[in-house]
Amino acid sequence: MISFVKGRVEDIGRDFVEIDVNGVGYRVFTSKSTLNRLTPGELVKLHTQMILREDSMSLFG
């Protein structure tokens, strides 16, 4: 389980943010209100919930 990610905002999508954590990019799906508060290059910490399915693995925060 990944309970949080802490790193630099690399990209902001329609419903996700990509965070660079020591050279590894994590895509975290999140709300519009959270996305609106983020800026590229900003250092952030997002608490997450990992969802495992038969055909996918996703992080929500």
Short mmCIF file of C-alpha atoms in Angstrom, two decimals:
data_model
loop_
_atom_site.label_atom_id
_atom_site.label_comp_id
_atom_site.label_asym_id
_atom_site.label_seq_id
_atom_site.Cartn_x
_atom_site.Cartn_y
_atom_site.Cartn_z
CA MET A 1 0.00 0.00 0.00
CA ILE A 2 1.19 3.51 -0.80
CA SER A 3 -0.20 5.83 1.87
CA PHE A 4 1.29 9.08 0.53
CA VAL A 5 3.58 10.49 -2.15
CA LYS A 6 5.90 13.45 -1.63
CA GLY A 7 7.66 15.09 -4.54
CA ARG A 8 7.57 17.68 -7.30
CA VAL A 9 4.52 18.26 -9.53
CA GLU A 10 5.52 17.33 -13.10
CA ASP A 11 2.19 17.45 -14.94
CA ILE A 12 -1.43 18.29 -14.22
CA GLY A 13 -4.11 16.53 -16.25
CA ARG A 14 -7.89 16.73 -16.39
CA ASP A 15 -8.38 14.42 -13.40
CA PHE A 16 -4.85 13.57 -12.24
CA VAL A 17 -1.48 14.96 -11.21
CA GLU A 18 1.89 13.36 -11.95
CA ILE A 19 4.41 13.65 -9.13
CA ASP A 20 8.14 12.97 -9.50
CA VAL A 21 9.39 11.13 -6.41
CA ASN A 22 13.16 10.65 -6.72
CA GLY A 23 12.96 10.02 -10.46
CA VAL A 24 9.83 7.84 -10.38
CA GLY A 25 6.60 9.37 -11.69
CA TYR A 26 3.37 8.61 -9.85
CA ARG A 27 0.00 9.42 -11.42
CA VAL A 28 -2.50 10.28 -8.68
CA PHE A 29 -6.16 10.76 -9.57
CA THR A 30 -7.66 13.57 -7.52
CA SER A 31 -10.47 16.12 -7.28
CA LYS A 32 -10.77 19.33 -9.31
CA SER A 33 -10.40 21.41 -6.14
CA THR A 34 -7.06 19.75 -5.35
CA LEU A 35 -5.87 20.10 -8.95
CA ASN A 36 -6.73 23.82 -8.92
CA ARG A 37 -4.41 24.37 -5.93
CA LEU A 38 -1.37 22.72 -7.55
CA THR A 39 1.24 24.29 -9.82
CA PRO A 40 3.96 22.59 -11.91
CA GLY A 41 7.30 22.48 -10.10
CA GLU A 42 5.71 22.76 -6.65
CA LEU A 43 6.81 20.37 -3.88
CA VAL A 44 3.73 18.54 -2.53
CA LYS A 45 2.67 15.69 -0.27
CA LEU A 46 -0.56 13.88 -1.14
CA HIS A 47 -2.15 11.22 1.04
CA THR A 48 -3.32 8.38 -1.19
CA GLN A 49 -5.47 5.29 -1.38
CA MET A 50 -4.29 2.48 -3.65
CA ILE A 51 -7.02 0.60 -5.51
CA LEU A 52 -6.06 -2.83 -6.88
CA ARG A 53 -8.27 -4.47 -9.46
CA GLU A 54 -7.85 -7.55 -11.58
CA ASP A 55 -6.65 -5.49 -14.55
CA SER A 56 -5.37 -2.23 -13.00
CA MET A 57 -3.70 -0.50 -10.09
CA SER A 58 -4.59 3.15 -9.33
CA LEU A 59 -3.72 5.81 -6.77
CA PHE A 60 -6.34 8.27 -5.56
CA GLY A 61 -5.51 11.21 -3.33
#
